[in-house]
Short mmCIF file of C-alpha atoms and ligand atoms in Angstrom, two decimals:
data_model
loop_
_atom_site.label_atom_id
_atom_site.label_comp_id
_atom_site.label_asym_id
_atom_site.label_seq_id
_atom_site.Cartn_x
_atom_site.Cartn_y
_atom_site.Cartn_z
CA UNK A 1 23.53 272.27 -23.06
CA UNK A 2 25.93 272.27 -20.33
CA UNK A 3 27.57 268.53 -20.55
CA UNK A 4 28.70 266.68 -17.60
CA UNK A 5 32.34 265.06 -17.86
CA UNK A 6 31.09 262.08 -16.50
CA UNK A 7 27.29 261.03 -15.62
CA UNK A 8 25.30 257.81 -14.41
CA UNK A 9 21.75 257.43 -14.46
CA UNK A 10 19.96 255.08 -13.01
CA UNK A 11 23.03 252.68 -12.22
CA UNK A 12 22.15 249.42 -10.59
CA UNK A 13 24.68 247.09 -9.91
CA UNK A 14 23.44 243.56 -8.88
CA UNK A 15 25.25 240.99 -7.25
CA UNK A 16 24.50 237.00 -6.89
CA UNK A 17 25.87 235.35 -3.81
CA UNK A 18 24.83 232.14 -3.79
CA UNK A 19 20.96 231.78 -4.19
CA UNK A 20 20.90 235.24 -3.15
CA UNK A 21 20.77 238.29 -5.56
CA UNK A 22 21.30 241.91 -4.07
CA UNK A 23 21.82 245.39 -5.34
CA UNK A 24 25.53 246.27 -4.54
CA UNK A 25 23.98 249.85 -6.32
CA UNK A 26 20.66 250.39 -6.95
CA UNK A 27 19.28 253.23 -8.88
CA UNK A 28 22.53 255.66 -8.67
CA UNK A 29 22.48 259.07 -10.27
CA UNK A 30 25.58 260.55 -10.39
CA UNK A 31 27.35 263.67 -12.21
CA UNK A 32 30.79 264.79 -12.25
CA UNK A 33 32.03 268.11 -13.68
CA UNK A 34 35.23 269.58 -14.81
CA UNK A 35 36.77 271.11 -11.92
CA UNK A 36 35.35 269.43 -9.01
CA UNK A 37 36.89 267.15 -6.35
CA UNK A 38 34.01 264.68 -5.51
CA UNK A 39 34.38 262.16 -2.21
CA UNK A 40 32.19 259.08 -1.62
CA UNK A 41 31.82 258.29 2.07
CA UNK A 42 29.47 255.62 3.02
CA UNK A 43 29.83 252.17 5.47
CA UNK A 44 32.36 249.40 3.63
CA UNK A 45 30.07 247.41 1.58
CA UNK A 46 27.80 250.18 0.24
CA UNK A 47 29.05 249.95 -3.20
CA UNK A 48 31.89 252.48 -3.50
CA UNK A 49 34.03 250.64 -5.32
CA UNK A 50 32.18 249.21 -7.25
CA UNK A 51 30.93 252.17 -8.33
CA UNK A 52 34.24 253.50 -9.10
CA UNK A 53 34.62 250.55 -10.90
CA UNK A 54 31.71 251.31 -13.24
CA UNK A 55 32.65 255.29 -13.54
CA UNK A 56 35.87 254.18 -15.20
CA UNK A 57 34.48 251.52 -17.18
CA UNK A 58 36.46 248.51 -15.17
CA UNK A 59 32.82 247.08 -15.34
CA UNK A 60 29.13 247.53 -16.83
CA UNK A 61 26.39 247.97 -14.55
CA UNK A 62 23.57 245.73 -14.42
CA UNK A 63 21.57 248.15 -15.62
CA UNK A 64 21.60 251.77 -15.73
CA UNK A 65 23.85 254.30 -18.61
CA UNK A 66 27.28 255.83 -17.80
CA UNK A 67 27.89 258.72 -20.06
CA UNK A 68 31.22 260.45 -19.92
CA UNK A 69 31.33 264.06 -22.50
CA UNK A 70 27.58 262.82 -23.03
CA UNK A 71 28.96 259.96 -24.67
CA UNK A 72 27.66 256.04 -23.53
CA UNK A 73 31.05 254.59 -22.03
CA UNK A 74 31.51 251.70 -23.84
CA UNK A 75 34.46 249.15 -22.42
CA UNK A 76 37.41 250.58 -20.67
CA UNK A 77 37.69 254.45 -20.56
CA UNK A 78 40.83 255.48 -22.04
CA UNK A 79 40.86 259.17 -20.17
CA UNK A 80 40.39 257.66 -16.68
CA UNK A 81 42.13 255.91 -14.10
CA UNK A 82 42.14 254.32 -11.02
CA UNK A 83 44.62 254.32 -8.05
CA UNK A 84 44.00 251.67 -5.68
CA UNK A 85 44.89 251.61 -1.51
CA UNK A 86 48.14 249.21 -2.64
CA UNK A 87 49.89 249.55 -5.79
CA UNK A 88 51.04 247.08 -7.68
CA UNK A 89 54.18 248.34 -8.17
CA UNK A 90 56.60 245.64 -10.32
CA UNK A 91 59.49 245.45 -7.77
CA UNK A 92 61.31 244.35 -10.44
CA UNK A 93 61.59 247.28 -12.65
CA UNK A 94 62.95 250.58 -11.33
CA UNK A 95 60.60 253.37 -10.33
CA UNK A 96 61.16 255.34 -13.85
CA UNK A 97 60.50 251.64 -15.39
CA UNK A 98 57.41 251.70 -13.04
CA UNK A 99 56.02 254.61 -14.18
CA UNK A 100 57.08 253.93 -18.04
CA UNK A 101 54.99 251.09 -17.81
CA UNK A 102 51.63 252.87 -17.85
CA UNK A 103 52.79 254.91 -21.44
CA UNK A 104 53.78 251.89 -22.99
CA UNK A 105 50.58 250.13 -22.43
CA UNK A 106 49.31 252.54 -24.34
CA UNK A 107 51.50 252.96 -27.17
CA UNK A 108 53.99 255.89 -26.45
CA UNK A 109 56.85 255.76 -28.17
CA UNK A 110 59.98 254.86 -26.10
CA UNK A 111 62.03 258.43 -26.12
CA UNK A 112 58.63 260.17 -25.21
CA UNK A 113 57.94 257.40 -22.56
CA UNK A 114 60.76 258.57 -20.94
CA UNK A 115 60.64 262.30 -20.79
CA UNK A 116 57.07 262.51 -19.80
CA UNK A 117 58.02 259.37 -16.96
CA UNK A 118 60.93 262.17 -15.63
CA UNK A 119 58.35 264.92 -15.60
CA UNK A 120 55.80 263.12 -13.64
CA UNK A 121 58.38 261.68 -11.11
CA UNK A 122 59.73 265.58 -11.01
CA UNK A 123 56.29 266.76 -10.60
CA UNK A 124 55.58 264.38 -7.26
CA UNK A 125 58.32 265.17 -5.80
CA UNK A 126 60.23 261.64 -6.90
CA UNK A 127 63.81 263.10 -8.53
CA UNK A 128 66.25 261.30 -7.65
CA UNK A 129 64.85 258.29 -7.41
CA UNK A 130 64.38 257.16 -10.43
CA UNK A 131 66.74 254.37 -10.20
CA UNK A 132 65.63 253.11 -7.22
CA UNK A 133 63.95 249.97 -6.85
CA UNK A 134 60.33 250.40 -5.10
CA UNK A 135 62.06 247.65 -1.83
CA UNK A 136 64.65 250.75 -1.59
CA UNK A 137 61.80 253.24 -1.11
CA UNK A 138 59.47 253.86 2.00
CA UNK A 139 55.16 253.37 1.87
CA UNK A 140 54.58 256.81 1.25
CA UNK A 141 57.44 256.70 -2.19
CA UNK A 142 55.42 253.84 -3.16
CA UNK A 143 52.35 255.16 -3.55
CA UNK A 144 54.01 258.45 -5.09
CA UNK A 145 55.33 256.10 -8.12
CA UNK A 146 51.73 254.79 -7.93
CA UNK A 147 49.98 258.71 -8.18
CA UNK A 148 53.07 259.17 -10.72
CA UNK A 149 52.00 256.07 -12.82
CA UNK A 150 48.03 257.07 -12.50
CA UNK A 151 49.02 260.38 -13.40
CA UNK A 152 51.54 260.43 -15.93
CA UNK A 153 49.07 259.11 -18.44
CA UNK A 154 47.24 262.68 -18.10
CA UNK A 155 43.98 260.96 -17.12
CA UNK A 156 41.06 263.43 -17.28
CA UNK A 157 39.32 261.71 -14.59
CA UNK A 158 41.22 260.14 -11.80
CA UNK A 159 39.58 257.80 -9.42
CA UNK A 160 41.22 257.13 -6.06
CA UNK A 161 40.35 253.93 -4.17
CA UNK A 162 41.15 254.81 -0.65
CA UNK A 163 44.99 256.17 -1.88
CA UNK A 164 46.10 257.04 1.60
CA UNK A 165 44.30 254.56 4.07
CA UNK A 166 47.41 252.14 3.89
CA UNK A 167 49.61 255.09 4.90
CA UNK A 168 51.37 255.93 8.29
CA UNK A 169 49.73 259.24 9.70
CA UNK A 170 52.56 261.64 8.26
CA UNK A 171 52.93 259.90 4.81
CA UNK A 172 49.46 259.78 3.80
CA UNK A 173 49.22 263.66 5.14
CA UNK A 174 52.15 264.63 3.29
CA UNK A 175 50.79 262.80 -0.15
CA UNK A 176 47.16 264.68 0.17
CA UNK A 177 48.73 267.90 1.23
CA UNK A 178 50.95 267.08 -2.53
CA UNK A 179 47.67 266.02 -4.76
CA UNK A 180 46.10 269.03 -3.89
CA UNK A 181 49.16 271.25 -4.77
CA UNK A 182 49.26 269.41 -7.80
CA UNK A 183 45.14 269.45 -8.69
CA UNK A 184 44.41 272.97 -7.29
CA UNK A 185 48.10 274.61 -8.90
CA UNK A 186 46.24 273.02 -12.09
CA UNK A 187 49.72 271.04 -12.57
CA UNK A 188 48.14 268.07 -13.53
CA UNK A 189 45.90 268.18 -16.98
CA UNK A 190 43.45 265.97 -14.30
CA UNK A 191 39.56 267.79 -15.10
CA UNK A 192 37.78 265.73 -12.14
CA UNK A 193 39.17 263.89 -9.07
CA UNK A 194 36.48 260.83 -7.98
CA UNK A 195 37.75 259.27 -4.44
CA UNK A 196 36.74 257.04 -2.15
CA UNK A 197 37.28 257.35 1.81
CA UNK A 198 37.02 256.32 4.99
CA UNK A 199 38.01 259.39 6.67
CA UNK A 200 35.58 261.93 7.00
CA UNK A 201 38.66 264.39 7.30
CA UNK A 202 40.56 263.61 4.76
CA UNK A 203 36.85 263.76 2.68
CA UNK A 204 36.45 267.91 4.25
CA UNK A 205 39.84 268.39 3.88
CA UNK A 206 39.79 267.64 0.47
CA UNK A 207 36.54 267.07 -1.69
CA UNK A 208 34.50 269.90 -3.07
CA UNK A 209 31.20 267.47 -2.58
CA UNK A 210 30.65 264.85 -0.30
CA UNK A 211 28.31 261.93 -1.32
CA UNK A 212 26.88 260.06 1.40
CA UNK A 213 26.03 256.47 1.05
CA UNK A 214 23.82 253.62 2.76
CA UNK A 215 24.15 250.24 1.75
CA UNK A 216 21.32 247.53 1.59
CA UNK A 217 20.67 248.61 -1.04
CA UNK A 218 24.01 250.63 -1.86
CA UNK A 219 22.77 254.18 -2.71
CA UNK A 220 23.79 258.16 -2.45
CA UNK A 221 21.67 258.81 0.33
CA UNK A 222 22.97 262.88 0.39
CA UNK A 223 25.13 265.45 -0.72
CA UNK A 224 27.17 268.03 0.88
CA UNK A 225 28.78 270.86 -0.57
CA UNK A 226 32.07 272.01 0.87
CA UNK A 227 32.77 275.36 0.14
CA UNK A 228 35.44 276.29 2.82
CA UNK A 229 38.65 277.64 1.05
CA UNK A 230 41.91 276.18 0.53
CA UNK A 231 44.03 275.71 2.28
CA UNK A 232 41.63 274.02 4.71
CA UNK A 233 42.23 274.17 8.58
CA UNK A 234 41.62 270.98 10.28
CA UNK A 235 41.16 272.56 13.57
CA UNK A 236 39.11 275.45 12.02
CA UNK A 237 35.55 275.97 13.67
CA UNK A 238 34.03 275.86 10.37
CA UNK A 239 35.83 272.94 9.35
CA UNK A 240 34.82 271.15 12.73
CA UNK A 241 31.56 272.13 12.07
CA UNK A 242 31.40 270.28 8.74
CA UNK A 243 32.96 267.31 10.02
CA UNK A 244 30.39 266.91 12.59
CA UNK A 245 27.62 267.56 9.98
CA UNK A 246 29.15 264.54 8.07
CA UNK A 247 29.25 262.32 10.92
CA UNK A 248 25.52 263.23 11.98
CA UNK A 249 24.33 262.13 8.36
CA UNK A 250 26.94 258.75 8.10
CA UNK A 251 25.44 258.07 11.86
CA UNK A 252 21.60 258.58 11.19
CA UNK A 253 18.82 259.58 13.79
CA UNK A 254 17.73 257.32 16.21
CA UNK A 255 13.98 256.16 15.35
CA UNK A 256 11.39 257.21 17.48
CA UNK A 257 9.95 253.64 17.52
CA UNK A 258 11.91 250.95 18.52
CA UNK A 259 14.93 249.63 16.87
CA UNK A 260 14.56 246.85 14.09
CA UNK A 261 15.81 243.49 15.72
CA UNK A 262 15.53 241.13 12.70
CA UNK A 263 14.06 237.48 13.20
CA UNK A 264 15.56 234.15 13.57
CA UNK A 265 16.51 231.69 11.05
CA UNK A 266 13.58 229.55 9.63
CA UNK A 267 11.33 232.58 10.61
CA UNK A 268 9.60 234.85 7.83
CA UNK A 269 11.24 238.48 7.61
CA UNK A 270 14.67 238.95 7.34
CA UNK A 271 17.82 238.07 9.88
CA UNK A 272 19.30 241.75 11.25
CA UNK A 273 23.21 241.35 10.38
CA UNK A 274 24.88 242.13 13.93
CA UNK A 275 27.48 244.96 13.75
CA UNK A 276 30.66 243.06 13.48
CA UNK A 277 32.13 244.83 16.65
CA UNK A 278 33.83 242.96 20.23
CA UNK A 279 32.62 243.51 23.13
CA UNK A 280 35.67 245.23 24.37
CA UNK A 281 35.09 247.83 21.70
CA UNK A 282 31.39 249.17 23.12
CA UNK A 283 32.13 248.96 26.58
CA UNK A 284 35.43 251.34 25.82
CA UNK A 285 33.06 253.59 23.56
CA UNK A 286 30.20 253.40 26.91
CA UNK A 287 32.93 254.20 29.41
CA UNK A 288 34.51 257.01 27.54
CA UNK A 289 30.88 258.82 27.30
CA UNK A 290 30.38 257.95 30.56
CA UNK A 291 33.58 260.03 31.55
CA UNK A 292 32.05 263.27 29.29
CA UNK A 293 29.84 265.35 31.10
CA UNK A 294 26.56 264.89 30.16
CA UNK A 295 27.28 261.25 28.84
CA UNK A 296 27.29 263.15 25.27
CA UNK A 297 29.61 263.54 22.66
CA UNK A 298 30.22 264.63 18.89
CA UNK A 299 31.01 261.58 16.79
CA UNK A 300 33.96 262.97 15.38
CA UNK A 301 35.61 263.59 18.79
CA UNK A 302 34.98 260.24 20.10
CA UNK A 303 36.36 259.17 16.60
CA UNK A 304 39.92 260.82 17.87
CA UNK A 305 39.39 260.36 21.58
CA UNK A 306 39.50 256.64 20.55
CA UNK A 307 41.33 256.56 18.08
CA UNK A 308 39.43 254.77 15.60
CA UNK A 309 38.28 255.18 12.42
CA UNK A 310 35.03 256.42 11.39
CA UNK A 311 34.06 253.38 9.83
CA UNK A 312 34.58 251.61 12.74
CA UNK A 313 33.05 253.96 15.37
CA UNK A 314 29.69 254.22 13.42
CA UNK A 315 29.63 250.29 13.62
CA UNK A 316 30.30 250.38 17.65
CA UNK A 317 27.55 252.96 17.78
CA UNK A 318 24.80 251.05 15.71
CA UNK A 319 26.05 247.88 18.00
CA UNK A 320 25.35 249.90 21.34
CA UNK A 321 22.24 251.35 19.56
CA UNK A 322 20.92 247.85 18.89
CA UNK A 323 21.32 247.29 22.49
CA UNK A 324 19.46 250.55 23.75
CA UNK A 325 22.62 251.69 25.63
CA UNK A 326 22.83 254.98 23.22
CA UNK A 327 20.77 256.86 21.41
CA UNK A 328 22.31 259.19 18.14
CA UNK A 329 20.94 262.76 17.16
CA UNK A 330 22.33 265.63 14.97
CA UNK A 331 25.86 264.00 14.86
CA UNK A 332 25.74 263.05 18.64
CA UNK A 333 25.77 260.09 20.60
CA UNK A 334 24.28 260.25 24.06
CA UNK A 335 24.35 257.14 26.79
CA UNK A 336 20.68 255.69 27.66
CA UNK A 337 20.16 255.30 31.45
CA UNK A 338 20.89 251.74 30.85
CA UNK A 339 23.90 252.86 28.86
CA UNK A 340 24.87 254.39 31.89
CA UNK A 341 23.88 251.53 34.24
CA UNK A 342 26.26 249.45 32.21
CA UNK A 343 28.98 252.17 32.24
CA UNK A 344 29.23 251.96 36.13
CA UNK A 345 28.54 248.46 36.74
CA UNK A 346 31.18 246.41 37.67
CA UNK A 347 32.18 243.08 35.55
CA UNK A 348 29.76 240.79 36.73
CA UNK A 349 26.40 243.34 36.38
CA UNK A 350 28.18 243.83 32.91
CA UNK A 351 27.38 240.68 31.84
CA UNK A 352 23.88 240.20 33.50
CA UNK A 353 22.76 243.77 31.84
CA UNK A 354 24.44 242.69 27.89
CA UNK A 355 22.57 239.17 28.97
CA UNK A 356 19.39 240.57 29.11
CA UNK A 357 19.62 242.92 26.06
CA UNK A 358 20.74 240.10 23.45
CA UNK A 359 18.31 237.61 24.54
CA UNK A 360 15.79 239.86 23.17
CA UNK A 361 17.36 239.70 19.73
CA UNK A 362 15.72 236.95 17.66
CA UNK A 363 19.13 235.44 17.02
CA UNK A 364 20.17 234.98 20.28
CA UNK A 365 16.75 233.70 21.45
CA UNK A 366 16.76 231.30 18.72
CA UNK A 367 20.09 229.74 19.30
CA UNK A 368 19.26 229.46 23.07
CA UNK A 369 16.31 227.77 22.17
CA UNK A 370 18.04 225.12 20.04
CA UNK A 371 20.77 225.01 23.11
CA UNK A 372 17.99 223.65 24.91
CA UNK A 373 16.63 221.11 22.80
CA UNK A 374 19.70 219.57 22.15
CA UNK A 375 21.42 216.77 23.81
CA UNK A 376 23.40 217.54 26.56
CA UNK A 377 23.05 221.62 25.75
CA UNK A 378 25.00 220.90 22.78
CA UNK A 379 25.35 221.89 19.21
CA UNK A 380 27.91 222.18 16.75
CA UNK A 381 28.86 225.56 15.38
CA UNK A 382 28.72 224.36 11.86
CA UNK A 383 25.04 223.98 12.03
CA UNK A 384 24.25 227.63 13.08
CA UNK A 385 26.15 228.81 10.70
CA UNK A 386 24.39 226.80 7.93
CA UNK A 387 21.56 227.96 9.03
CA UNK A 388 22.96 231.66 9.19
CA UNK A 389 24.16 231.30 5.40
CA UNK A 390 20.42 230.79 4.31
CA UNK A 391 20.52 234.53 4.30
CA UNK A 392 24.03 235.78 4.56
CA UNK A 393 27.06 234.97 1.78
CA UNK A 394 29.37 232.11 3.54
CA UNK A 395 31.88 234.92 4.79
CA UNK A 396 29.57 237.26 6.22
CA UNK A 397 27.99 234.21 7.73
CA UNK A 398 31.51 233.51 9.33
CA UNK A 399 31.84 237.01 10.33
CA UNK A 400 28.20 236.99 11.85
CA UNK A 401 28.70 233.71 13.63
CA UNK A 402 31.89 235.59 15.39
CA UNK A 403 29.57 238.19 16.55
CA UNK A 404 27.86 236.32 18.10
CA UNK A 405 29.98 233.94 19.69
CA UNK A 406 32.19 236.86 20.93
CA UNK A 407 28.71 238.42 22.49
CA UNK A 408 26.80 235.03 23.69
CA UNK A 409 30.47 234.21 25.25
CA UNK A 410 30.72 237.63 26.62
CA UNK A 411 26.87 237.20 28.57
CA UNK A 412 27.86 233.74 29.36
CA UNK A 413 25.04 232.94 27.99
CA UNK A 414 26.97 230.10 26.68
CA UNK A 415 30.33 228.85 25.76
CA UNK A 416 32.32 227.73 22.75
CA UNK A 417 34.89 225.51 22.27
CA UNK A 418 36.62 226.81 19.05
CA UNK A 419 38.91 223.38 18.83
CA UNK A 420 35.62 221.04 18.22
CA UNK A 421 33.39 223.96 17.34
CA UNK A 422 30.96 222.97 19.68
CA UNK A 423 28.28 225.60 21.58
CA UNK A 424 26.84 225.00 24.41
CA UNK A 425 24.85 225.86 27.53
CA UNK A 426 26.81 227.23 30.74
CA UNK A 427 25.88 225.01 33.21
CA UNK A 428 27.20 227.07 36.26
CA UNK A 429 25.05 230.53 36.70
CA UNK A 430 27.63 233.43 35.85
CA UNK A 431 26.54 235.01 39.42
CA UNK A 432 28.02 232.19 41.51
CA UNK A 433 31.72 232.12 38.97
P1 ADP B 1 32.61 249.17 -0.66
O1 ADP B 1 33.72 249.58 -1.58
O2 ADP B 1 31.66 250.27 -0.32
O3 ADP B 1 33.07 248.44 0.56
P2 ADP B 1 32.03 247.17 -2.70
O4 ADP B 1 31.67 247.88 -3.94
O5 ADP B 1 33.40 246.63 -2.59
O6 ADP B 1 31.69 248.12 -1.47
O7 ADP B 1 31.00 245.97 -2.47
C1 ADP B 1 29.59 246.15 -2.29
C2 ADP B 1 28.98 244.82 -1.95
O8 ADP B 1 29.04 243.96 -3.07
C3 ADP B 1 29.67 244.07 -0.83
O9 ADP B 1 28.67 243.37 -0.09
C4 ADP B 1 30.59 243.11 -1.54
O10 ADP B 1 30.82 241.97 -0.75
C5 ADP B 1 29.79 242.79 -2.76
N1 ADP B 1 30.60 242.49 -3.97
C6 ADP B 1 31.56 243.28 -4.50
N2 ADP B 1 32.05 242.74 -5.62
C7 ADP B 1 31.36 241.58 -5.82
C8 ADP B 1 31.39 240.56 -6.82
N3 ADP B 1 32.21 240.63 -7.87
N4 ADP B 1 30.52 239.52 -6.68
C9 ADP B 1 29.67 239.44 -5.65
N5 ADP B 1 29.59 240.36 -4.67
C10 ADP B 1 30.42 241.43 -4.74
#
């Protein structure tokens, strides 16, 4: 029977935050084999690393059985290891000392420690340095020693938490374009390469399988093979191609029926979370479409066109798709005739047309409502978001409290005084400001 190197089934990771319990991962099947570079790719908060986590035994699921050589992992695994965005390099020890660290936690014997340490530094690229201290040494050095450190314990399976994301542009592409030398050149006795991303190019670029994920709950939602040789050619049509496949399934079709608005506090059904994305941010993303012919564009060349990440454009998007001023398909978004409208109006219009389209989401309606009842318009911040964590955690109820001060503010559909926290009602109509 052909044996996976590493396998969940049925992994389900549940969370508590305050009274509320939610599946961080529900139900994941996962398997890994020898020789394959496998990328997770999903919204932040869908579970990724926490299910790295689990894959390398950091932590036990809830409920569900990792298996690694067909084996239940039980505790820590021994043959894998993680490298994390930021590593915790000891800026006290040199970067041979660094990387000598990881064999004597395990037991290596001192003279041993030290000629497999030299290898590994060698092997990334590092001689030379070894005496340095990691202050001496730029970002991208840093997170060599860090590879070098992962690495130089021969893990079988390597898990990489987002390695490069805390890179400049040329560092982190100079460190990929050196893992893959090193996994693909079979220099490394690494069987199977786990990593989480952001960037859907860096995920083409280098996985052999993308898994897609969706959180609430956190799941794989799909899978896409990559089969385009090394070395890959970022501007490539085929490589395009697959990047803009990627974006279509991270950015989901636009329902037919009408888009899911939530309720209000103290209402049955649940509270929709509101993107956590300024103003600024969709109006740049509705007058850039605007300015394309057609009012249509890929994802992943608004992605560069704005310079964002993809994380971060997919947010904007389901923001602007809340507000019916775009509608996604097949990896495109396209402006709505109100999209449009908005596009061209000038400032004041702006705000009338984004007033209109939040008042219809139960949150908004809700808080204007309790504007209204209160004394002199007023109410104090605190209270909506008390009434916001009956559903959210206490920071996402901070974060969602932002939104929508930052929108409601935006509409002038009314003001906040961050200094007393207070909300309330704009007395003076926004047309006559
Ligand atoms: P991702 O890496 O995809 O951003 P995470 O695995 O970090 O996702 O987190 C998934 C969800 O679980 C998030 O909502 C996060 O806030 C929550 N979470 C992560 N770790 C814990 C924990 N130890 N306790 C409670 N909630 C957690």
């Amino acid at each position: 029977m052909a044996e996976h190197l590493l396998e969940l089934r049925k992994v389900s990771q549940v969370y508590r935050s305050g009274e509320r319990e939610f599946f961080a991962l529900k139900d994941v099947d996962l398997a890994l084999d020898e020789g394959e570079f496998v990328v997770l790719l999903g919204p932040s908060g869908c579970g990724k690393s926490t299910l790295l986590r689990i894959a390398t035994g950091l932590q036990r699921p809830t409920s569900g059985e990792v298996l690694y050589r067909g084996e239940p992992l039980r505790g820590v695994n021994p043959k894998a290891t993680i490298v994390f965005q930021t590593f915790a390099l000891f800026p006290w020890l040199t970067v041979l000392e660094n990387v000598e660290v990881a064999l004597a936690a395990r037991g290596v014997a001192p003279e041993e420690r030290r000629r497999r340490a030299l290898e590994m530094l060698d092997r990334v690229g590092l001689d030379g340095f070894e005496e340095a201290y990691p202050r001496e040494l730029s970002g991208g050095m840093r997170q060599k020693v860090g590879f070098a450190r992962a690495m130089v314990v021969e893990p079988e399976l390597l898990c990489l938490d987002e390695p490069f994301s805390a890179l400049d542009v040329l560092s982190a592409a100079a460190l990929r374009g050196e893992l893959l030398e090193l996994w693909l050149g079979g220099k490394i006795p690494t069987k199977a390469i786990l990593m989480v991303t952001h960037n859907i190019e860096e995920a083409v670029l280098l996985g052999d399988r993308l898994l897609i994920m969706e959180k609430d709950p956190g799941r794989i939602v799909a899978e896409i093979r990559v089969a385009i040789p090394h070395p890959r050619q970022p501007q490539a049509p085929d490589f395009r191609a697959m990047v803009d496949e990627v974006y279509a399934l991270l950015a989901g079709e636009t329902q037919p029926e009408p888009v899911e608005l939530g309720s209000a506090p103290g209402e049955p059904g649940r509270i929709r979370a509101l993107p956590n994305v300024p103003v600024v941010s969709m109006a740049g993303l509705l007058e850039a479409l605007a300015a394309t012919p057609g009012g249509r564009q890929d994802l992943y060349k608004l992605a560069s066109e704005l310079q964002v990440d993809s994380d971060q454009l997919l947010r904007i998007v389901e923001a602007l798709e809340l507000l019916g001023f775009v509608t996604v398909a097949k990896g495109d978004v396209a402006l709505t005739p109100l999209g449009e409208t908005f596009a061209e109006a000038g400032i004041l219009a702006r705000k009338e047309i984004f007033a209109s389209r939040i008042r219809r989401i139960p949150i908004f309606r809700w808080l204007l409502e309790l504007l209204e009842a209160a004394e002199g318009g007023k109410l104090r911040g605190e209270v909506v978001q008390r009434a916001l964590e009956l559903q959210f955690p206490p920071a996402e109820a901070e974060k969602q409290f932002g939104v929508i001060v930052n929108w409601g503010r935006y509409a002038e559909l009314f003001a906040y005084d961050d200094t007393s926290d207070v909300l309330y009602l704009e007395t003076v109509p926004a047309q006559s400001k």
